[in-house]
Structures are given as structure tokens and as C-alpha cells.
Short mmCIF file of C-alpha atoms in Angstrom, two decimals:
data_model
loop_
_atom_site.label_atom_id
_atom_site.label_comp_id
_atom_site.label_asym_id
_atom_site.label_seq_id
_atom_site.Cartn_x
_atom_site.Cartn_y
_atom_site.Cartn_z
CA MET S 1 11.36 -31.64 -16.19
CA THR S 2 8.24 -29.98 -17.60
CA HIS S 3 8.52 -27.19 -20.15
CA PHE S 4 6.06 -24.29 -20.50
CA ASP S 5 5.67 -21.36 -22.83
CA LEU S 6 5.06 -19.10 -19.82
CA ALA S 7 5.68 -19.56 -16.09
CA ILE S 8 4.32 -17.01 -13.62
CA ILE S 9 5.66 -16.94 -10.08
CA GLY S 10 2.91 -15.44 -7.94
CA SER S 11 -0.88 -15.43 -8.20
CA GLY S 12 -1.61 -11.78 -7.40
CA SER S 13 -1.29 -9.27 -10.23
CA GLY S 14 0.71 -11.86 -12.16
CA ASN S 15 -2.46 -13.93 -12.44
CA SER S 16 -3.92 -11.30 -14.79
CA LEU S 17 -1.26 -12.06 -17.42
CA ILE S 18 -3.12 -15.14 -18.62
CA THR S 19 -5.13 -13.47 -21.38
CA PRO S 20 -6.97 -15.28 -24.21
CA GLU S 21 -3.84 -14.99 -26.37
CA TRP S 22 -2.31 -17.74 -24.21
CA ASP S 23 -5.18 -20.21 -24.68
CA SER S 24 -3.16 -22.32 -27.11
CA LYS S 25 0.05 -22.16 -25.04
CA LYS S 26 1.23 -24.03 -21.95
CA VAL S 27 1.20 -21.84 -18.86
CA ALA S 28 2.34 -22.54 -15.30
CA VAL S 29 1.21 -20.55 -12.27
CA ILE S 30 3.40 -21.12 -9.22
CA ASP S 31 2.46 -19.93 -5.73
CA GLY S 32 3.15 -21.59 -2.40
CA GLY S 33 0.99 -19.10 -0.51
CA THR S 34 -2.72 -18.32 -0.58
CA PHE S 35 -4.03 -17.92 -4.12
CA GLY S 36 -4.66 -14.31 -5.11
CA GLY S 37 -1.66 -12.66 -3.51
CA THR S 38 -1.21 -10.01 -0.85
CA CYS S 39 -3.82 -7.42 -1.83
CA LEU S 40 -6.74 -9.83 -1.94
CA ASN S 41 -5.92 -11.93 1.10
CA VAL S 42 -3.97 -9.85 3.62
CA GLY S 43 -3.56 -6.38 2.13
CA CYS S 44 -5.51 -3.51 0.67
CA ILE S 45 -8.88 -5.21 0.18
CA PRO S 46 -9.53 -6.75 3.62
CA THR S 47 -7.89 -3.83 5.44
CA LYS S 48 -10.22 -1.33 3.76
CA MET S 49 -13.15 -3.62 4.49
CA PHE S 50 -12.22 -3.16 8.16
CA VAL S 51 -11.67 0.59 7.73
CA TYR S 52 -15.22 1.24 6.54
CA PRO S 53 -17.00 -0.18 9.61
CA ALA S 54 -14.35 1.56 11.73
CA GLN S 55 -15.43 4.83 10.13
CA LEU S 56 -19.01 4.06 11.11
CA ALA S 57 -17.93 3.24 14.66
CA ALA S 58 -16.21 6.63 14.87
CA VAL S 59 -19.30 8.60 13.80
CA PRO S 60 -20.75 9.24 17.30
CA GLY S 61 -17.62 11.09 18.34
CA GLU S 62 -17.73 13.27 15.24
CA ALA S 63 -21.48 13.84 15.49
CA ALA S 64 -21.24 15.13 19.05
CA ARG S 65 -19.19 18.11 17.87
CA LEU S 66 -22.04 19.07 15.57
CA GLY S 67 -24.84 18.83 18.09
CA VAL S 68 -26.02 15.31 17.28
CA ASP S 69 -26.06 12.76 20.08
CA GLN S 70 -25.31 9.23 18.90
CA THR S 71 -24.06 6.16 20.72
CA LEU S 72 -22.03 3.13 19.72
CA ASP S 73 -23.68 0.10 21.27
CA LYS S 74 -21.32 -2.70 20.31
CA VAL S 75 -18.68 -3.71 17.79
CA HIS S 76 -19.17 -7.31 16.69
CA TRP S 77 -15.57 -8.16 15.78
CA GLN S 78 -16.25 -11.75 14.85
CA GLY S 79 -19.19 -10.76 12.66
CA ILE S 80 -17.14 -8.10 10.86
CA ARG S 81 -14.22 -10.50 10.45
CA ASP S 82 -16.37 -13.34 9.15
CA ARG S 83 -18.31 -11.13 6.74
CA ILE S 84 -15.03 -9.92 5.24
CA PHE S 85 -13.24 -13.24 4.95
CA THR S 86 -16.27 -15.23 3.82
CA ARG S 87 -16.11 -13.08 0.70
CA ILE S 88 -12.31 -12.92 0.43
CA ASP S 89 -11.79 -16.65 0.93
CA ALA S 90 -14.46 -17.49 -1.64
CA ILE S 91 -12.80 -15.26 -4.23
CA SER S 92 -9.41 -16.81 -3.52
CA ALA S 93 -10.78 -20.35 -3.71
CA GLY S 94 -12.68 -19.58 -6.90
CA GLY S 95 -9.61 -18.13 -8.57
CA ARG S 96 -7.53 -21.12 -7.56
CA ARG S 97 -10.17 -23.56 -8.80
CA TYR S 98 -10.45 -21.75 -12.13
CA ARG S 99 -6.70 -21.92 -12.75
CA ALA S 100 -6.21 -25.44 -11.40
CA GLU S 101 -9.28 -27.23 -12.77
CA GLU S 102 -11.03 -25.27 -15.51
CA LEU S 103 -8.23 -24.29 -17.91
CA ASP S 104 -6.65 -27.20 -19.77
CA ASN S 105 -3.60 -25.18 -20.78
CA VAL S 106 -2.76 -23.95 -17.24
CA THR S 107 -0.96 -25.96 -14.56
CA LEU S 108 -1.08 -24.67 -11.00
CA TYR S 109 1.80 -25.49 -8.66
CA ASP S 110 0.86 -24.94 -5.00
CA ARG S 111 4.52 -24.79 -4.08
CA HIS S 112 7.31 -22.39 -3.29
CA VAL S 113 9.92 -22.27 -6.00
CA ARG S 114 13.51 -21.20 -6.57
CA PHE S 115 15.65 -20.48 -9.61
CA ILE S 116 18.28 -23.01 -10.63
CA SER S 117 19.15 -21.06 -13.79
CA GLU S 118 17.66 -18.13 -15.66
CA HIS S 119 14.93 -20.19 -17.33
CA ALA S 120 14.71 -23.15 -14.94
CA LEU S 121 12.90 -23.46 -11.61
CA GLU S 122 12.61 -26.07 -8.91
CA THR S 123 9.68 -26.38 -6.51
CA ASP S 124 10.18 -27.19 -2.83
CA ASP S 125 9.08 -30.78 -3.49
CA GLY S 126 11.69 -31.26 -6.22
CA GLN S 127 9.69 -30.71 -9.41
CA ARG S 128 11.66 -28.97 -12.15
CA ILE S 129 10.11 -26.47 -14.55
CA THR S 130 11.53 -24.67 -17.56
CA ALA S 131 9.85 -21.93 -19.57
CA ASP S 132 10.50 -19.71 -22.55
CA GLN S 133 9.13 -16.75 -20.59
CA ILE S 134 9.22 -16.36 -16.81
CA VAL S 135 7.44 -13.59 -14.91
CA VAL S 136 8.49 -12.99 -11.32
CA ALA S 137 5.55 -11.52 -9.41
CA ALA S 138 6.25 -13.10 -6.03
CA GLY S 139 5.37 -10.11 -3.87
CA SER S 140 6.65 -9.22 -0.42
CA ARG S 141 6.13 -10.13 3.23
CA PRO S 142 6.16 -8.32 6.61
CA VAL S 143 9.44 -7.62 8.37
CA LEU S 144 9.91 -9.02 11.87
CA PRO S 145 12.45 -6.98 13.85
CA ASP S 146 15.04 -8.69 15.99
CA ILE S 147 13.35 -8.29 19.38
CA PRO S 148 13.37 -10.93 22.15
CA GLY S 149 9.87 -12.42 22.31
CA ILE S 150 8.94 -11.44 18.76
CA ASN S 151 7.70 -15.00 18.10
CA LEU S 152 5.16 -15.04 20.94
CA PRO S 153 1.68 -16.14 19.79
CA GLN S 154 0.27 -12.76 20.85
CA VAL S 155 2.51 -11.02 18.30
CA HIS S 156 0.98 -10.49 14.86
CA THR S 157 1.67 -8.86 11.52
CA SER S 158 -0.81 -7.52 8.99
CA ASP S 159 -0.86 -11.04 7.53
CA THR S 160 -2.49 -12.51 10.64
CA VAL S 161 -4.03 -9.78 12.80
CA MET S 162 -7.26 -9.48 10.83
CA ARG S 163 -8.22 -13.07 11.62
CA ILE S 164 -7.77 -12.96 15.40
CA PRO S 165 -10.72 -14.48 17.32
CA ASP S 166 -11.50 -11.50 19.55
CA LEU S 167 -10.98 -7.75 19.69
CA PRO S 168 -8.14 -6.96 22.13
CA ASP S 169 -8.68 -4.41 24.89
CA ARG S 170 -5.09 -3.17 24.67
CA ILE S 171 -2.83 -3.26 21.63
CA LEU S 172 0.74 -2.16 21.02
CA ILE S 173 1.61 -1.29 17.43
CA ILE S 174 5.31 -1.31 16.63
CA GLY S 175 5.93 1.06 13.72
CA GLY S 176 4.79 4.43 12.47
CA GLY S 177 4.11 3.91 8.76
CA TYR S 178 0.91 3.51 6.77
CA ILE S 179 0.12 -0.02 8.03
CA ALA S 180 0.48 1.16 11.62
CA ALA S 181 -1.67 4.23 10.93
CA GLU S 182 -4.48 2.26 9.33
CA PHE S 183 -4.65 -0.45 11.98
CA GLY S 184 -4.27 2.14 14.72
CA PHE S 185 -7.44 3.78 13.47
CA VAL S 186 -9.34 0.50 13.07
CA PHE S 187 -8.60 -0.86 16.52
CA SER S 188 -9.05 2.50 18.21
CA ALA S 189 -12.41 3.11 16.52
CA PHE S 190 -13.55 -0.35 17.60
CA GLY S 191 -12.74 0.51 21.21
CA ALA S 192 -9.25 -0.85 21.84
CA GLN S 193 -6.67 1.15 23.74
CA VAL S 194 -3.91 1.76 21.17
CA THR S 195 -0.26 2.49 21.94
CA MET S 196 2.01 3.16 18.97
CA ALA S 197 5.79 2.92 19.33
CA ALA S 198 7.68 4.53 16.45
CA ARG S 199 11.47 4.44 16.25
CA SER S 200 11.57 8.02 15.06
CA GLY S 201 9.23 10.93 14.74
CA PRO S 202 6.92 12.00 13.33
CA LEU S 203 4.53 9.26 12.13
CA LEU S 204 4.34 8.67 8.36
CA ARG S 205 7.76 10.29 8.07
CA ALA S 206 8.16 9.15 4.43
CA LEU S 207 5.39 11.55 3.41
CA ASP S 208 5.54 15.32 3.01
CA ALA S 209 6.73 16.92 6.25
CA THR S 210 3.58 19.02 6.71
CA VAL S 211 1.42 15.92 6.35
CA ALA S 212 3.58 13.88 8.71
CA GLU S 213 3.63 16.56 11.39
CA ARG S 214 -0.07 17.34 11.27
CA PHE S 215 -1.08 13.68 11.13
CA THR S 216 1.11 12.95 14.15
CA GLU S 217 -0.55 15.81 16.02
CA ALA S 218 -4.02 14.49 15.18
CA ALA S 219 -3.15 10.86 15.95
CA SER S 220 -1.62 11.76 19.29
CA LYS S 221 -5.01 13.05 20.42
CA GLU S 222 -6.55 9.62 19.78
CA TRP S 223 -3.76 7.14 20.57
CA ASP S 224 -0.87 6.88 22.98
CA VAL S 225 1.86 7.76 20.48
CA ARG S 226 5.45 7.17 21.62
CA LEU S 227 7.93 8.73 19.21
CA ASP S 228 11.66 7.96 19.13
CA THR S 229 10.85 4.80 21.05
CA GLN S 230 12.27 1.31 20.68
CA VAL S 231 10.61 -1.90 21.84
CA THR S 232 13.50 -3.81 23.39
CA ALA S 233 11.75 -7.00 24.60
CA LEU S 234 8.39 -8.78 24.75
CA THR S 235 7.53 -11.18 27.56
CA GLU S 236 4.42 -13.25 28.18
CA ASN S 237 2.68 -12.58 31.49
CA PRO S 238 1.05 -15.37 33.56
CA ASP S 239 -2.44 -14.16 32.52
CA GLY S 240 -1.60 -14.47 28.80
CA SER S 241 -1.00 -10.78 28.21
CA VAL S 242 2.34 -9.40 27.00
CA ARG S 243 4.73 -7.07 28.76
CA ALA S 244 6.65 -4.79 26.42
CA ASP S 245 9.89 -3.16 27.46
CA LEU S 246 10.26 0.27 25.86
CA ALA S 247 13.17 2.68 25.60
CA GLY S 248 12.40 6.25 24.64
CA PRO S 249 12.68 9.91 25.64
CA GLN S 250 11.19 9.09 29.07
CA GLY S 251 13.79 6.41 29.64
CA LYS S 252 12.98 2.74 30.13
CA THR S 253 9.31 1.89 30.69
CA THR S 254 7.06 -1.17 30.54
CA LEU S 255 3.62 -1.64 29.05
CA ASP S 256 1.15 -4.52 29.41
CA VAL S 257 -1.01 -5.27 26.37
CA ASP S 258 -3.18 -8.09 25.03
CA LEU S 259 -1.82 -8.05 21.48
CA VAL S 260 1.23 -6.74 19.64
CA LEU S 261 1.04 -5.76 15.97
CA VAL S 262 4.36 -5.48 14.15
CA ALA S 263 4.08 -2.92 11.35
CA THR S 264 7.70 -2.15 10.53
CA GLY S 265 7.54 -2.58 6.76
CA ARG S 266 7.76 -5.32 4.16
CA VAL S 267 10.60 -7.01 2.29
CA PRO S 268 10.56 -8.44 -1.27
CA ASN S 269 10.49 -12.23 -1.55
CA THR S 270 13.62 -12.40 -3.70
CA ASP S 271 15.57 -14.17 -0.95
CA ARG S 272 13.16 -17.09 -1.14
CA LEU S 273 13.58 -17.36 -4.92
CA ASP S 274 17.38 -17.78 -4.91
CA VAL S 275 17.70 -15.23 -7.69
CA ALA S 276 21.47 -15.30 -7.19
CA ALA S 277 21.52 -18.76 -8.81
CA ALA S 278 20.38 -17.11 -12.03
CA GLY S 279 22.74 -14.18 -11.61
CA PHE S 280 19.97 -11.59 -11.55
CA ASP S 281 20.71 -8.08 -10.29
CA GLN S 282 19.16 -6.85 -7.06
CA ARG S 283 18.68 -3.39 -5.61
CA PRO S 284 20.31 -2.56 -2.26
CA ASP S 285 17.02 -3.31 -0.45
CA GLY S 286 16.77 -6.76 -2.06
CA ARG S 287 14.31 -5.91 -4.84
CA LEU S 288 14.77 -7.64 -8.18
CA ALA S 289 16.28 -5.13 -10.61
CA VAL S 290 14.19 -4.45 -13.73
CA ASP S 291 14.32 -1.87 -16.51
CA GLU S 292 11.52 0.42 -17.67
CA PHE S 293 10.04 -2.41 -19.75
CA GLN S 294 9.94 -4.65 -16.62
CA ARG S 295 12.75 -6.87 -17.97
CA VAL S 296 14.89 -8.47 -15.24
CA LEU S 297 18.51 -7.34 -15.35
CA ARG S 298 21.79 -9.19 -15.07
CA ASN S 299 24.97 -7.14 -14.93
CA GLY S 300 22.84 -4.17 -15.91
CA SER S 301 21.51 -5.74 -19.11
CA PRO S 302 18.06 -7.27 -19.70
CA VAL S 303 17.73 -11.05 -19.53
CA ALA S 304 15.75 -12.32 -22.50
CA GLY S 305 12.40 -13.77 -21.51
CA VAL S 306 12.50 -12.91 -17.78
CA TRP S 307 10.27 -10.20 -16.32
CA GLY S 308 9.47 -8.77 -12.90
CA LEU S 309 6.52 -6.82 -11.53
CA GLY S 310 4.92 -5.73 -8.29
CA ASP S 311 6.43 -5.68 -4.81
CA VAL S 312 9.22 -8.10 -5.70
CA SER S 313 10.79 -5.51 -8.01
CA SER S 314 8.99 -2.19 -7.52
CA ASP S 315 9.80 0.42 -4.89
CA PHE S 316 6.07 1.23 -4.84
CA GLN S 317 4.35 -1.37 -2.67
CA LEU S 318 0.98 -0.54 -4.17
CA LYS S 319 -1.57 -2.74 -5.91
CA HIS S 320 -2.38 -0.17 -8.58
CA VAL S 321 1.30 -0.03 -9.49
CA ALA S 322 1.51 -3.83 -9.67
CA ASN S 323 -1.56 -3.86 -11.92
CA HIS S 324 -0.04 -1.19 -14.17
CA GLU S 325 3.20 -3.14 -14.43
CA ALA S 326 1.24 -6.32 -15.16
CA ARG S 327 -0.40 -4.57 -18.11
CA THR S 328 3.04 -3.54 -19.33
CA VAL S 329 4.35 -7.10 -19.07
CA ALA S 330 1.21 -8.55 -20.67
CA HIS S 331 1.79 -6.37 -23.73
CA ASN S 332 5.53 -6.96 -23.89
CA LEU S 333 5.21 -10.73 -23.66
CA LEU S 334 3.14 -10.72 -26.82
CA HIS S 335 4.86 -7.84 -28.66
CA PRO S 336 8.63 -8.28 -28.25
CA GLY S 337 9.29 -5.95 -31.17
CA ALA S 338 7.19 -3.09 -29.80
CA LEU S 339 7.92 -2.92 -26.09
CA ARG S 340 6.07 -0.52 -23.82
CA ALA S 341 7.58 1.12 -20.74
CA SER S 342 5.81 1.42 -17.41
CA ASP S 343 4.88 4.96 -16.41
CA HIS S 344 5.97 5.66 -12.84
CA ARG S 345 5.98 9.46 -13.11
CA PHE S 346 2.93 10.25 -10.98
CA VAL S 347 2.18 7.35 -8.66
CA PRO S 348 -0.48 8.23 -6.07
CA SER S 349 -0.89 6.64 -2.67
CA ALA S 350 -3.35 6.87 0.19
CA VAL S 351 -3.40 6.08 3.89
CA PHE S 352 -6.87 5.02 5.03
CA SER S 353 -6.58 6.19 8.59
CA SER S 354 -8.27 9.07 10.38
CA PRO S 355 -7.69 11.62 9.05
CA GLN S 356 -7.30 10.07 5.62
CA ILE S 357 -4.23 11.01 3.54
CA ALA S 358 -3.49 11.00 -0.19
CA SER S 359 -0.34 12.03 -2.02
CA VAL S 360 1.10 12.19 -5.51
CA GLY S 361 4.37 13.56 -6.85
CA MET S 362 7.10 15.36 -4.94
CA THR S 363 7.22 16.35 -1.29
CA GLU S 364 8.11 19.94 -0.47
CA GLU S 365 11.68 18.91 0.29
CA GLU S 366 11.98 17.10 -3.05
CA ALA S 367 10.34 19.96 -4.96
CA CYS S 368 12.71 22.52 -3.40
CA ALA S 369 15.72 20.46 -4.46
CA ASP S 370 14.28 19.89 -7.94
CA THR S 371 13.44 23.51 -8.70
CA GLU S 372 16.73 24.76 -7.27
CA ALA S 373 18.67 22.30 -9.44
CA ARG S 374 16.79 23.46 -12.53
CA GLY S 375 17.02 27.15 -11.69
CA VAL S 376 13.27 27.78 -11.50
CA GLU S 377 11.01 29.07 -8.72
CA LEU S 378 8.68 26.95 -6.59
CA ALA S 379 5.08 27.94 -5.90
CA LEU S 380 3.44 26.49 -2.78
CA ALA S 381 -0.08 26.71 -1.39
CA VAL S 382 -1.79 25.22 1.64
CA GLN S 383 -5.57 25.42 1.75
CA GLU S 384 -7.52 24.38 4.84
CA TYR S 385 -10.72 22.36 4.54
CA GLY S 386 -12.19 24.82 7.07
CA SER S 387 -11.83 27.69 4.57
CA THR S 388 -14.65 26.30 2.39
CA ALA S 389 -18.39 26.13 2.94
CA TYR S 390 -18.38 22.34 3.18
CA GLY S 391 -15.55 22.57 5.67
CA TRP S 392 -17.71 24.93 7.73
CA ALA S 393 -20.48 22.32 7.67
CA MET S 394 -18.08 19.70 9.02
CA GLU S 395 -16.48 22.13 11.50
CA ASP S 396 -13.23 20.69 10.17
CA THR S 397 -10.04 21.74 11.95
CA THR S 398 -7.49 19.26 10.57
CA GLY S 399 -8.02 18.81 6.81
CA PHE S 400 -5.93 20.63 4.22
CA VAL S 401 -4.65 20.53 0.64
CA LYS S 402 -0.99 21.27 -0.07
CA LEU S 403 0.12 21.89 -3.65
CA LEU S 404 3.58 22.36 -5.14
CA ALA S 405 4.12 23.76 -8.62
CA GLU S 406 6.69 25.23 -10.94
CA LYS S 407 5.95 28.94 -10.59
CA GLU S 408 6.46 30.14 -14.17
CA SER S 409 4.63 27.32 -15.98
CA GLY S 410 2.13 26.34 -13.30
CA ARG S 411 3.05 22.70 -13.79
CA LEU S 412 2.09 20.71 -10.70
CA LEU S 413 4.97 18.92 -9.02
CA GLY S 414 3.20 17.44 -6.02
CA ALA S 415 -0.13 17.27 -4.21
CA HIS S 416 -0.81 16.21 -0.64
CA ILE S 417 -4.23 16.06 1.01
CA MET S 418 -5.14 15.20 4.59
CA GLY S 419 -8.76 14.97 5.59
CA HIS S 420 -12.19 13.66 4.67
CA GLU S 421 -12.11 11.49 1.50
CA ALA S 422 -8.61 12.65 0.57
CA SER S 423 -8.17 9.61 -1.67
CA MET S 424 -11.02 10.82 -3.88
CA LEU S 425 -10.26 14.54 -3.76
CA ILE S 426 -6.76 13.97 -5.12
CA GLN S 427 -7.87 12.22 -8.32
CA PRO S 428 -8.33 15.35 -10.49
CA LEU S 429 -4.85 16.49 -9.42
CA ILE S 430 -3.39 13.15 -10.51
CA GLN S 431 -5.17 13.59 -13.82
CA ALA S 432 -3.79 17.12 -14.24
CA MET S 433 -0.23 15.98 -13.56
CA SER S 434 -0.53 12.98 -15.86
CA PHE S 435 -1.84 14.97 -18.81
CA GLY S 436 0.11 18.20 -18.36
CA LEU S 437 -2.73 20.50 -17.26
CA ASP S 438 -1.30 23.54 -15.47
CA ALA S 439 -2.73 24.74 -12.16
CA HIS S 440 -4.36 27.94 -13.45
CA THR S 441 -6.08 26.24 -16.39
CA MET S 442 -7.29 23.46 -14.14
CA ALA S 443 -8.73 25.93 -11.62
CA SER S 444 -10.31 28.43 -14.00
CA GLY S 445 -11.08 26.34 -17.07
CA GLN S 446 -13.95 24.34 -15.61
CA TYR S 447 -16.85 24.60 -13.19
CA TRP S 448 -16.38 23.49 -9.58
CA ILE S 449 -19.58 22.48 -7.84
CA HIS S 450 -20.51 24.78 -4.97
CA PRO S 451 -20.49 24.09 -2.07
CA ALA S 452 -18.85 20.67 -2.57
CA LEU S 453 -15.66 19.86 -0.70
CA THR S 454 -13.82 19.87 -4.04
CA GLU S 455 -13.75 23.65 -3.69
CA VAL S 456 -10.80 23.21 -1.35
CA VAL S 457 -8.84 21.83 -4.34
CA GLU S 458 -10.02 24.71 -6.54
CA ASN S 459 -8.99 27.29 -3.95
CA ALA S 460 -5.60 25.65 -3.43
CA LEU S 461 -4.96 25.83 -7.17
CA LEU S 462 -5.96 29.51 -7.29
CA SER S 463 -3.71 30.24 -4.30
CA LEU S 464 -0.59 28.98 -6.06
CA LYS S 465 0.03 32.36 -7.78
CA THR S 466 1.83 30.86 -10.74
CA GLY S 467 3.01 32.64 -13.85
CA LYS S 468 0.01 31.30 -15.74
CA ALA S 469 -2.44 33.18 -13.51
#
């Protein structure tokens, strides 16, 4: 049995915990998957590296509306794929090499691991590890629904679909969340015929209702969207394609496709860690229970020297949240007498589809319940991209900004943007919420460049009609 000062399970955001303060201590990094974690290898980074060329491929269709004739000659799938993963794989290999070979105080275990007690671990090849401090940053993995034929080789998840050898002509996406929306855009822009089967409607139903409804309307013009539809079976055809049996509002139907992408969500990897052996608490969805300081809980109380961060414990499956929590843990490991809490008040998210979506704070439904419970009034504004000069230039008919605020104080409760570069337009609203800037002061207390698209945010703020105005 080998003892360490610090053992980190997971090489994603957990890898950033090894700061210079640990140079004189023994550290173990344990990861049986690809070094670097989900975001680097199969998540946000490679997916967005596919989204950008997809945006370029979609330009001719947009340009035609504005009187510019352009053509898309060819999408070189293999070239795009290889450009992306040549870079990704090199970063992963370099990070692994640095931890495994270049740091004398760090030992890398390329193994899956499970708990045998709160401070003891065992790898899948029988090696036992103990540590004074253990950080669980083991991430999550895609869910595979219980459908006959789900294990066919033509069926992929986000973990595998980006490395397929050729672009499929026809693809069925099972799911209606952000992963489905992003890959639906990528494959459609590259020329594939996309069918999306969502168990309920509308798409992106976890987001604000206005966003979900208007995105579903826009997506349905580009893809074959089947709402309230279940995939009941998948069967391989003699030519290598797949027949999908569907059950929906139109009854039972079949669909032949070349590839199936399962995008029905992700589950935390706690089940693979045997956290029950250590007696750790879990949330109803399987996440490892932690407190505001990221300390793992047992019977509701923190376990000394055991921490959790990222997808394995957070209900935000977002890299920027994992990084924030890693900074919290990094501080708390070294300053046990001055713990810091993670700040999850205003966590933004984005969906890099077409149109793009960004959100922060409460949905309208949540804001209505919140203000009613507190006995205050809700202010709401929806501003269309097409109401601004830049929106006129784009002839935009889908983009909008939706803001929710406490009427008397002008304090922003939520912001939701759908349209061109929504993920960038929302940033000043995140800043305002984080630092307590009310809507009126934010709108009137600074210059807004004319005729930049940011004017749609300015006009939405002015339209809120709060007590501060």
C-alpha cells in the first residue's frame, strides 16, 4: 500500500490542483480514461471546434437572404476531424507525459479506482493507495437508454461520434437537449439529413420556456424534429444501415439511417467508484454530495480530507463550473482554517447550435415563483434582434433577448438570449448580476456602441420599466 499526501481521482479540472505548493509533497493522479478529462477529449473543446466550421458551411444559406450568392463546394469531414484531434490528442499526451514522467513528486495511475474506505483506494489491477487528502473529480459519462439494438456499431454517443471515419448521409439523434442541439446543427450544416427524436416537447425543455419554444420552431425548419417520440428498437439492415422503430403522435413508424447518435444526458461516475464502501452521501441522481466548500458528506456532515468537484458532484455539467470548484478546492486544501465556498449563484450556460443560446439565472417560471413567494413584482422584457440597426443589417427574424428583474429594485433575476453570438452578448449581464448592478444603472450609466448588436441588450434593459428607471 502506497501513501500520498494528495490523491486526485480524475485528470480533467482536478489536474489543475497540482500547484507549486505541492512540489515537496507526494501526489497521485488516478484516471483510467483518456488523460485530460471530458472537456478536452470528448466535450466542449472538440465539439466547438466542429461548430465553427459548421458555421462557415452554413454561410451560403444565410448570405442568399441578403442578396449574396455563395456556394458550398465540399465538406472534408476527415480533414476537419484530423485537424481537431491532432491538436487535442497532442495536448492530452503532453499533459499525461508531464504528470507521469517530468514531475518526481507525482505518480500517475492509468487505472480505474474504487474506494475501500474513506481514505483508501484500490485500482482495478489491485494496487492500494491511501492519502491524507482525496479529491474526487471523476466526471460523468453518456447515458445509454434501454433500447433493443442500442449496442449496434452504428450507434454512437458524444464520446465516439466525432471520430467516425466518414460523414453520414442520414443521422438519427435520440434526445432533445443541448448535446442533441449542437450535433444536430453540425451534421445538418455539413450536409447530413438530420432526424431528431425527443421524448417530450419542446427541444431544450430545461431552458426558459420562450427559448425552448422558439428554438424548437427554428430547428424544425432545418431538421426533421419528432417531438413526444420514443425510439423503441434499432435493427441493422443488410446494407449496414440501421432501421429505427419510432412511436409518436403519428403512431408507429420506421426510419432508415446510417448513424444513430444517443444524446439523452450524462450520469456521474460515482457508481464506478463504489462510494458506498466509504459511506459517502449521494444525491437522488447519483451525484456525490458535497457542501458549499466542496467537502464530501457522510450522513450530512463533511468528511475530513475528502473533496468533490465537477460533474461527479455538481448539478452543473459545465467546464467553467468545474474549474471554479477546482479553484475552491485548491485553496481549501492549503488553507483548512480559512475555507472558501464556491459561488453558484449566477452560473451561465450556452448552447452552440443555430441559433445560438445563452442563459444565466432564473427562467420566467422560476422568477414568477420567486417573486410571488417574496411578495415583490416581476419585471419582464423581450427585445428582438430585429429591432436594432445591426439586426436590420442581418435581416434577423429569430434572435431575441429576454430579461427578468425584480421590479422595485431593478435587480436582474435572469437573462436568456437566442441568436447570433448569444454566448458573448450575455457576458455583461452575467457581470451585472454577479456584482449587483441594477438594470437601469447598467443601461444608462455607460455608453453602448452604436450600431453594434449589443444595443439589443441595452434596449432590453431599458424596456424592463423597473422602479429604478
